[in-house]
Short mmCIF file of C-alpha atoms in Angstrom, two decimals:
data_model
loop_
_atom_site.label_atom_id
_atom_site.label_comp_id
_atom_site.label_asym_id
_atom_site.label_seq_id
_atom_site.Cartn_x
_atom_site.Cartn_y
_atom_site.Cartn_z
CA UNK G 1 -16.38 6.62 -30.48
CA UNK G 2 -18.34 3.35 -30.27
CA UNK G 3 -22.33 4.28 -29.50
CA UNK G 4 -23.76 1.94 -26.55
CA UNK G 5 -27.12 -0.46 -27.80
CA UNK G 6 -26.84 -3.69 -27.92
CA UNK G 7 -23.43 -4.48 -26.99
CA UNK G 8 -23.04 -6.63 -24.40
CA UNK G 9 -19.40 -7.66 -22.83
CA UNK G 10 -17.87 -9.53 -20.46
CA UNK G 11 -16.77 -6.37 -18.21
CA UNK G 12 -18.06 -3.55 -18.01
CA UNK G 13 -15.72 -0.39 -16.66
CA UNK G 14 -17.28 2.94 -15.72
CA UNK G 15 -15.01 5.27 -15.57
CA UNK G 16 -10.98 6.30 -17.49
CA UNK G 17 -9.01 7.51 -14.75
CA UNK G 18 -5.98 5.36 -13.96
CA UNK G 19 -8.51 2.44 -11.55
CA UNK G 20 -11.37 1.96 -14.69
CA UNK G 21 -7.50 1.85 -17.02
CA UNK G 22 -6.24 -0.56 -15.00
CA UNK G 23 -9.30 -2.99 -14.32
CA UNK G 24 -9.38 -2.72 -17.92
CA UNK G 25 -6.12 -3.67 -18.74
CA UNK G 26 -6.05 -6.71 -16.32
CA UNK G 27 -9.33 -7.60 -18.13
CA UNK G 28 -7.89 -7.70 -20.99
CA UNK G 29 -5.08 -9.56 -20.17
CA UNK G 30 -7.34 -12.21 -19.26
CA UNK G 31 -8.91 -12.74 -22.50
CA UNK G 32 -12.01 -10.75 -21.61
CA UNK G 33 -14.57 -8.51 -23.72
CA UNK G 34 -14.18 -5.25 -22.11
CA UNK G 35 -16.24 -2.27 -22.87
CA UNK G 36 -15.54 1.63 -20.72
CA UNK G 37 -18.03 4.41 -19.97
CA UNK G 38 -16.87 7.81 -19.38
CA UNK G 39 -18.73 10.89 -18.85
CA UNK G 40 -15.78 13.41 -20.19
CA UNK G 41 -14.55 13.42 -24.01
CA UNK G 42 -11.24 12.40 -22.36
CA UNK G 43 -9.42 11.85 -19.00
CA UNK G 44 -9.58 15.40 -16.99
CA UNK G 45 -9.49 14.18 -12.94
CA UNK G 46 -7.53 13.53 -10.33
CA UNK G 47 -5.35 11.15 -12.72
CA UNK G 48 -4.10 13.65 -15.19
CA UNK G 49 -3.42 16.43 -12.19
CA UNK G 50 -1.37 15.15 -10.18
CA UNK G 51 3.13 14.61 -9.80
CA UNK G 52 2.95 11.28 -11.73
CA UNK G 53 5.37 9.70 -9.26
CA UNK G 54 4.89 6.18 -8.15
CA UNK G 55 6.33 6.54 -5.18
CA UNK G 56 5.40 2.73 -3.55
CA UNK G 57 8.24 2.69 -1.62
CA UNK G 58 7.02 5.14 0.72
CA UNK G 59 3.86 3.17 1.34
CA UNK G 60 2.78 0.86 3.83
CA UNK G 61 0.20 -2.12 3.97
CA UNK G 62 -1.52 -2.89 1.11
CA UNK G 63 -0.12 -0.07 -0.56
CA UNK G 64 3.56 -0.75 -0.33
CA UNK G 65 2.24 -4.43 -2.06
CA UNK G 66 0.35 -2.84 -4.59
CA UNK G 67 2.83 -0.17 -5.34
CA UNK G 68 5.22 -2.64 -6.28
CA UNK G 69 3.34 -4.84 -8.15
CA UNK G 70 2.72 -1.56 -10.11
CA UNK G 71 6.26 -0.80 -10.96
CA UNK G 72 6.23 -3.76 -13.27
CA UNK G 73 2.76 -3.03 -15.08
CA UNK G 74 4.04 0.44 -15.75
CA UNK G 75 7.20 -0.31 -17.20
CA UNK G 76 6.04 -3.06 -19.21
CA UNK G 77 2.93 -0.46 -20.32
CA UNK G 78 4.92 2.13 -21.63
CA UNK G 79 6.86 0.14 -23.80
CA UNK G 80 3.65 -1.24 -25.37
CA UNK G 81 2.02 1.83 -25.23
CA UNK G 82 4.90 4.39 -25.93
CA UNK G 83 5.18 6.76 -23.39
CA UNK G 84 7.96 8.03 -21.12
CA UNK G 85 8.16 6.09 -17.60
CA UNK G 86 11.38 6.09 -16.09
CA UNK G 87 12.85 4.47 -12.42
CA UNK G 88 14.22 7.72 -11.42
CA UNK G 89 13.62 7.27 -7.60
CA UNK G 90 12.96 9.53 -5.24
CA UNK G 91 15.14 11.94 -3.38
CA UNK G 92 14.14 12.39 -0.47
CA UNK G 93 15.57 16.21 1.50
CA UNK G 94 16.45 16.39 5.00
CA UNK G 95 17.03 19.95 6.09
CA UNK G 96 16.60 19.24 9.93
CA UNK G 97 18.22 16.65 11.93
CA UNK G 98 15.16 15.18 13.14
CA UNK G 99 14.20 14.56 9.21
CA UNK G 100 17.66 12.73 8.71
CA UNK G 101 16.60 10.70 11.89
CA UNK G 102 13.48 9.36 10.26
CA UNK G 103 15.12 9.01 6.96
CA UNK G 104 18.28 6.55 9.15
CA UNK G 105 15.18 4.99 10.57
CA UNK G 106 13.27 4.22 7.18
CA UNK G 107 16.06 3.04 4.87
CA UNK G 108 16.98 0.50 8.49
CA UNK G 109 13.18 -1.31 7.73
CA UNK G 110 13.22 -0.39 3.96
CA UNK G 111 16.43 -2.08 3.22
CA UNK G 112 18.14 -1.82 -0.58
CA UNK G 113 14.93 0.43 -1.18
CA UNK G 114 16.69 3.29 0.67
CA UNK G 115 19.81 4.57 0.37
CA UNK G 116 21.23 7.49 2.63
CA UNK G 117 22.84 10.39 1.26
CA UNK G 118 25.26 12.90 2.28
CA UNK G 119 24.18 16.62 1.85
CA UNK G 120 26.43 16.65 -0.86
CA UNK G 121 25.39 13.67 -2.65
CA UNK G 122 21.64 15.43 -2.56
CA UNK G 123 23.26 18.52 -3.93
CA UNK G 124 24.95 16.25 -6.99
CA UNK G 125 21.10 15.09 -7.75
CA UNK G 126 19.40 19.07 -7.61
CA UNK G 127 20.47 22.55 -6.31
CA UNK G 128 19.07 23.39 -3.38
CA UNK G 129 18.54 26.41 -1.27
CA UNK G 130 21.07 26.36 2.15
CA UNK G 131 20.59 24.28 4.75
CA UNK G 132 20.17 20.89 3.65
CA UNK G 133 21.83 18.18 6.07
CA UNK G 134 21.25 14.87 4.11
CA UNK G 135 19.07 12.64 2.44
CA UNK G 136 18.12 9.54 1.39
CA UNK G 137 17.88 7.77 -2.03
CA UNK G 138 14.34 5.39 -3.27
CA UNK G 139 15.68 4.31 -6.30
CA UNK G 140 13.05 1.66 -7.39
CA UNK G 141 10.67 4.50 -7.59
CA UNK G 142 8.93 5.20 -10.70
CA UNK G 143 8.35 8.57 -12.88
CA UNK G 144 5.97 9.23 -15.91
CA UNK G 145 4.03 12.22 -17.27
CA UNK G 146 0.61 11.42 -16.42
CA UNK G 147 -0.55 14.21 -19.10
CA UNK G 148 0.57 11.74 -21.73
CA UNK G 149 0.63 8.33 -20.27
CA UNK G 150 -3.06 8.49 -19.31
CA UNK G 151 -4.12 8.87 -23.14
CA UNK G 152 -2.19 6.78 -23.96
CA UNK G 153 -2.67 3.66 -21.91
CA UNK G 154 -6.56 4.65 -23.29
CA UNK G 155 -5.08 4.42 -27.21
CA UNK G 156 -3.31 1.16 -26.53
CA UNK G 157 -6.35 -0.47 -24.95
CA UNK G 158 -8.03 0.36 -28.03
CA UNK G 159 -6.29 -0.98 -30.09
CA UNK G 160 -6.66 -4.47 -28.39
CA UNK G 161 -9.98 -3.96 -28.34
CA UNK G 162 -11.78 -2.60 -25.62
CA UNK G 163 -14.13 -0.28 -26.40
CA UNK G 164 -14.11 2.96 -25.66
CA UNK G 165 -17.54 5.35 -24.89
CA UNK G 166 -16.35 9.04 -24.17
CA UNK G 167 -18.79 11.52 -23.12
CA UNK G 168 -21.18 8.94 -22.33
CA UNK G 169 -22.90 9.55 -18.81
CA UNK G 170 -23.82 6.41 -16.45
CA UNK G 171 -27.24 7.05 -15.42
CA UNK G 172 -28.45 3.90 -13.90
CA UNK G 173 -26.22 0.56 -12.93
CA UNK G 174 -27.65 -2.65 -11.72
CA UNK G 175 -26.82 -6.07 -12.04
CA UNK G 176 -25.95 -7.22 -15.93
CA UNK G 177 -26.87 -3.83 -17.17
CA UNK G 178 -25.67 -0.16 -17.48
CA UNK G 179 -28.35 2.76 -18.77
CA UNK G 180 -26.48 5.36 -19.90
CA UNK G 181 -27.52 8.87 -21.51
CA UNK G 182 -26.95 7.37 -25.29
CA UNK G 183 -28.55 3.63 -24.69
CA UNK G 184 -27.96 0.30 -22.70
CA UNK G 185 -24.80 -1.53 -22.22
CA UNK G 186 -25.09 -5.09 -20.86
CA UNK G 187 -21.90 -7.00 -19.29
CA UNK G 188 -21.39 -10.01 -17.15
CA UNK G 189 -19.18 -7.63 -14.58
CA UNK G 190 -19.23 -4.16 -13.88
CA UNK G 191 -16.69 -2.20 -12.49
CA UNK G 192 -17.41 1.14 -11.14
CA UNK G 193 -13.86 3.14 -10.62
CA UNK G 194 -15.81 6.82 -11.03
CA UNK G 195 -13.00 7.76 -7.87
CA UNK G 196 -14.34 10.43 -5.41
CA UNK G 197 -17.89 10.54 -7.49
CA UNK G 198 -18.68 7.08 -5.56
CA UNK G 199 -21.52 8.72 -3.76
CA UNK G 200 -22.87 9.85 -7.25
CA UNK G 201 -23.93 6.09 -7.61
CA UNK G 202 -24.00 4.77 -4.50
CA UNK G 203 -23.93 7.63 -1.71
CA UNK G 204 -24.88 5.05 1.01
CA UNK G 205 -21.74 3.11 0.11
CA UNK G 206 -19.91 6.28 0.32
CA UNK G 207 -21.51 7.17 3.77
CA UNK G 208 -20.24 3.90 5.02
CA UNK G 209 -17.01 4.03 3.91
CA UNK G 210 -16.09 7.77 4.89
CA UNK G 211 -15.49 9.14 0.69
CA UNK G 212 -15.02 12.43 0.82
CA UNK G 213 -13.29 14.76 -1.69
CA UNK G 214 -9.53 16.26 -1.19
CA UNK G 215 -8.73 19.30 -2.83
CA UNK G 216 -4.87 20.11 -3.88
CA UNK G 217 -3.60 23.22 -5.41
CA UNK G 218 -0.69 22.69 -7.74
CA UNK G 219 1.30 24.51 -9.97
CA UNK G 220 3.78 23.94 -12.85
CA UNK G 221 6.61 27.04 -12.43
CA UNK G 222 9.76 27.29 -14.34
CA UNK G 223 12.97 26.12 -12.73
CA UNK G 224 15.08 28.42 -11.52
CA UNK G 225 17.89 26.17 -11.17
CA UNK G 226 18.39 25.42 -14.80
CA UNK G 227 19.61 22.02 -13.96
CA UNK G 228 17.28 18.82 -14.77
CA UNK G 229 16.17 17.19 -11.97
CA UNK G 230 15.65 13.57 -12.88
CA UNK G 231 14.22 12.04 -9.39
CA UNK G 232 10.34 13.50 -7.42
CA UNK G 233 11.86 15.39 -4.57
CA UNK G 234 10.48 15.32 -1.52
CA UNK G 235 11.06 16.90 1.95
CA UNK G 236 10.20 16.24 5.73
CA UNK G 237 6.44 17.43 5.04
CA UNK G 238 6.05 14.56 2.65
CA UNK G 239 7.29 11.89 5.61
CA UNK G 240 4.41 13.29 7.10
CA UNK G 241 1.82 12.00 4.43
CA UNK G 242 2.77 8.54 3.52
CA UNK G 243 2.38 5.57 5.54
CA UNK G 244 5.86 3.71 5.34
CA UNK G 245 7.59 6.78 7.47
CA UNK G 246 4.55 6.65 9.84
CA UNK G 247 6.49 2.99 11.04
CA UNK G 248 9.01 4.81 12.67
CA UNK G 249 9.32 6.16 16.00
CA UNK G 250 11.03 9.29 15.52
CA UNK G 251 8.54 10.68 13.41
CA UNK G 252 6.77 12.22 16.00
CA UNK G 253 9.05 14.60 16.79
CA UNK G 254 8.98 15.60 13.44
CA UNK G 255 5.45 16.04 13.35
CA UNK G 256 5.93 18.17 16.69
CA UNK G 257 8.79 20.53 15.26
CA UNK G 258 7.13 21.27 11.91
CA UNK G 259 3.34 21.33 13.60
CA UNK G 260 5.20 24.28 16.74
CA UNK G 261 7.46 25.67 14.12
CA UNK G 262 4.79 25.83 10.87
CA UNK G 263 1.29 25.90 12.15
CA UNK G 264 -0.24 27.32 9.00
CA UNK G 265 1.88 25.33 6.48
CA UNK G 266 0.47 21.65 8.40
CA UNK G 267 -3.07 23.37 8.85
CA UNK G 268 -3.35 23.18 5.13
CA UNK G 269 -1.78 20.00 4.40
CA UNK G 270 1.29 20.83 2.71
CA UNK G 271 2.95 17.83 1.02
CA UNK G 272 6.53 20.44 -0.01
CA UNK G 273 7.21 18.55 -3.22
CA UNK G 274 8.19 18.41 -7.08
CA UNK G 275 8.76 16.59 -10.33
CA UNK G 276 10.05 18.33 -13.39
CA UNK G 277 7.80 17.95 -16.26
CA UNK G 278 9.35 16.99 -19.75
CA UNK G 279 9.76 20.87 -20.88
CA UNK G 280 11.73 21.75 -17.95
CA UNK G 281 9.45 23.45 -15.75
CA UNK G 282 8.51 21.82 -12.41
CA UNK G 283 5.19 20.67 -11.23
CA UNK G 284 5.12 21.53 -7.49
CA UNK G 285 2.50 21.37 -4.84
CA UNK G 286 0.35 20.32 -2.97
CA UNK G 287 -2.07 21.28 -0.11
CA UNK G 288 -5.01 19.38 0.94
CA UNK G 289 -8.66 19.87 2.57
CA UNK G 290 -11.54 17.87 2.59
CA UNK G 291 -15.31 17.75 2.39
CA UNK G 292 -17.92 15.83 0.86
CA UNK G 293 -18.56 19.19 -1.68
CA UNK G 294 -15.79 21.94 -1.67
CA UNK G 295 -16.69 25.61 -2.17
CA UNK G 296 -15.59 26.83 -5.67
CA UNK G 297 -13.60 29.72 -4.68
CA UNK G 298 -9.60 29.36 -4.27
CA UNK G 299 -7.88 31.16 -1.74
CA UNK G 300 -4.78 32.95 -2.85
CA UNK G 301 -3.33 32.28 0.14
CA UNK G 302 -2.52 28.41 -0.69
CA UNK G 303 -0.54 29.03 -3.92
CA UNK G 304 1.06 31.76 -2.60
CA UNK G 305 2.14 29.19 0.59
CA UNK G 306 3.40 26.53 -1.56
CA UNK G 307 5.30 28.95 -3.99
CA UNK G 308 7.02 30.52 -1.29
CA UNK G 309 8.22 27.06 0.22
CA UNK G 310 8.85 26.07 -2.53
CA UNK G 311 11.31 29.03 -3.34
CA UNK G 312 12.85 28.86 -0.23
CA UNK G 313 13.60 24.61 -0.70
CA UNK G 314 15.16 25.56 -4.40
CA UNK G 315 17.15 28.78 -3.13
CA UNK G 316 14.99 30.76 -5.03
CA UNK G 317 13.85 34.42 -4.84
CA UNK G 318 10.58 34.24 -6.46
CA UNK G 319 9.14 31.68 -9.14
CA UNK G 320 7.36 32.38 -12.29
CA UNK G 321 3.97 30.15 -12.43
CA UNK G 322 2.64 29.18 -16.14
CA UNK G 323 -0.09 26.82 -14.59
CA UNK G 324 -2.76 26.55 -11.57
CA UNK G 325 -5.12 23.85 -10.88
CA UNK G 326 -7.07 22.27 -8.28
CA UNK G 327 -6.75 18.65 -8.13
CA UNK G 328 -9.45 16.34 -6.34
CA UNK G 329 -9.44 12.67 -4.94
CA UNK G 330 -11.06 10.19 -2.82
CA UNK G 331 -10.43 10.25 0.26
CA UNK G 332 -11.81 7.99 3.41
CA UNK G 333 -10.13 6.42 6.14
CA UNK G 334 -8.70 3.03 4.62
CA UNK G 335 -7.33 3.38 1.45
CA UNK G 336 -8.67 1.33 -0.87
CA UNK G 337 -12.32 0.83 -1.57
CA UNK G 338 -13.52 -2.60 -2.94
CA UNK G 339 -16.80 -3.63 -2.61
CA UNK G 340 -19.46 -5.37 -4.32
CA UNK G 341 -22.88 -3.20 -3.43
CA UNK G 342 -25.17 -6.03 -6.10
CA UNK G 343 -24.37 -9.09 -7.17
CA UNK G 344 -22.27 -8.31 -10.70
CA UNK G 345 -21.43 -4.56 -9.31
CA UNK G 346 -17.80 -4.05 -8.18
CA UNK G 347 -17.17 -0.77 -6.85
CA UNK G 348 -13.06 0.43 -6.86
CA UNK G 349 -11.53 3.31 -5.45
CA UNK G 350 -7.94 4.57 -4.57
CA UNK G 351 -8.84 6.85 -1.31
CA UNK G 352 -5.48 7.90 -0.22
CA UNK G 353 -4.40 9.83 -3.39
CA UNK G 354 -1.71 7.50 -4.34
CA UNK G 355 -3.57 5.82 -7.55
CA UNK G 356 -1.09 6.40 -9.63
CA UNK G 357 1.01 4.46 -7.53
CA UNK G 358 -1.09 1.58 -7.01
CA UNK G 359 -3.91 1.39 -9.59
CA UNK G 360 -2.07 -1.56 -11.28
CA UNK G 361 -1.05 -3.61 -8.13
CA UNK G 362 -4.68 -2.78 -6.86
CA UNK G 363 -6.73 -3.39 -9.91
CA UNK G 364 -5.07 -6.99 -10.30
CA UNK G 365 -6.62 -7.96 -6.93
CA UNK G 366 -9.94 -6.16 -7.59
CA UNK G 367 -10.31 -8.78 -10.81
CA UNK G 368 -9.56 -11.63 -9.59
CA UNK G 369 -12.43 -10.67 -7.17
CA UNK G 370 -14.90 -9.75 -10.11
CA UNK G 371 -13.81 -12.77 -12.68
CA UNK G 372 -11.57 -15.21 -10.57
CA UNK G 373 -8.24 -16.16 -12.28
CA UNK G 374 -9.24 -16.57 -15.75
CA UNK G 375 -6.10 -16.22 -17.89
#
């Protein structure tokens, strides 16, 4: 681990979640000196916990741009970097007619990027539990493992270069300069991708903006169906989380179905979901509540929600969990955060917990702000 003193580069990023990773890889690829701050010994947020699906297709806005700029930095990164990323699209599970409405509706404005399925084309993708009437098909959507492409992406950047400070805390940023707890950094740019910590730097940036911090309980279970499962999976609470189904006009009876019909299971944000992990088992999830500082204690209640709907989705009786975790994000009302609070001082943020989807496409925009189009 380099020690900070004199250095001095051309960017500075605080921060090794997938933003600081990307802002330093699009550094880099314009023939800057880049140097990276983090205050853990490795990656352990909000980048390493979550489905690692890129789902851009799903996305809207800026998103759906930056989502599929992404496709093509990941794909070319894990060849360079060697890890597994894969276009396994997404399947998406209609198990109510009004689901299979939106999903017509979608693939009609999404075009080749949506596909609709039969219920027994879903079943020849994943064994499901009865009742499923359809589908639909995303296949330019991309899969990794974010437990191994994260460290990885760090490696590689090391390797052409960049240097790398781990357990090195940020105490005091200004223009030109970074104090941290082992010495002084000095760069031409700084970057400050610290995610939902924002408001540990700049809390009246984060007041202005709306940050706050969503909490998700996940879990990684076995699979019951003993089949692999190569595509995320998603169902009709997932069309009502991402922006791209929120274009269409039948998703409001959706909404009203699941919000008459599930009142508990929208109350806590359930996005019914899962990817299967490189062992097998499946990572499934996720619920979601915010605040500006959540209460330590989990309630029971959550995993035991998403278990059991997540049982009933596979067919299951019960599922055998070998992991729990809380993830947490940045959330606010727009979804992306770039802004410069001092001349120098770029802050960047992914606040609709989709930054593994759009980190790359985002972070290429974010510097050309901070250096321009230096190649």
């Amino acid at each position: 681990m380099a020690e900070p003193g004199s250095e001095s580069v051309d960017v500075l990023v605080i921060g090794a979640g997938i933003v600081g990773l990307a802002c330093a890889y699009e550094a880099v690829e314009r023939g800057l000196s880049v140097a990276v701050v983090e205050r853990d010994d490795r990656a352990t947020g909000a980048s390493i916990r979550n489905f690692g699906h890129a789902c851009a297709t799903a996305q809207s806005g800026p998103a759906l741009g930056y989502g599929r700029a992404a496709r093509v930095t990941w794909l070319r990164l894990a060849e360079a970097a060697g890890f597994w990323a894969r276009r396994t699209g997404t399947l998406m599970v209609a198990r109510h007619k009004d689901e299979l409405a939106v999903l017509e509706e979608f693939s009609g404005l999404r075009g080749e990027e949506a596909r609709m399925l039969t219920a027994e084309e879903v079943a020849g993708h994943a064994a499901f539990g009865p009742g499923v009437v359809g589908g639909a098909w995303l296949p330019q959507d991309l899969r990794v493992d974010p437990r191994e492409s994260v460290p990885k992406i760090a490696e590689y950047l090391a390797a052409r270069g960049v240097r790398f400070h781990w357990a090195t805390t940020a105490q005091v940023i200004e223009p030109g300069r970074v104090q941290t707890g082992r010495g002084e950094l000095r760069a031409d740019r700084i970057v400050v991708a610290t995610g939902h910590d924002v408001d540990r730097h700049f809390p009246g940036l984060a007041a202005e903006h709306g940050v706050q911090r969503c909490a998700l309980r996940m879990l990684r279970v076995d699979n019951p169906t003993g089949r692999g499962i190569e595509p995320a999976v998603q169902t009709g609470f997932s069309m009502l989380r991402y922006g791209g189904f929120a274009e269409c006009a039948s998703l409001p009876a959706l909404r009203d179905r699941l919000t008459g019909e599930h009142p508990d299971l929208i109350g806590i944000g359930l996005n019914l979901m899962f990817t299967q992990r490189p062992d097998g088992t499946l990572t499934i999830g996720d619920t979601h509540s915010y605040a500006g500082t959540h209460l330590p204690f989990n309630d029971e209640e959550l995993d035991a929600a998403v278990l059991r709907e997540t049982a009933r989705l596979l067919g299951a009786e019960r599922l055998t969990v070998r992991e729990r975790w809380r993830g947490v994000y940045a959330s606010a009302p727009e979804p992306f955060l770039n802004a410069e609070p001092a001349e120098g001082v770029r802050v960047a943020a992914v606040t609709a917990g989709v930054g593994m989807t759009t980190a790359f496409g985002f972070a290429q925009e974010v510097m050309a702000g901070v250096v321009g189009n230096r190649a």
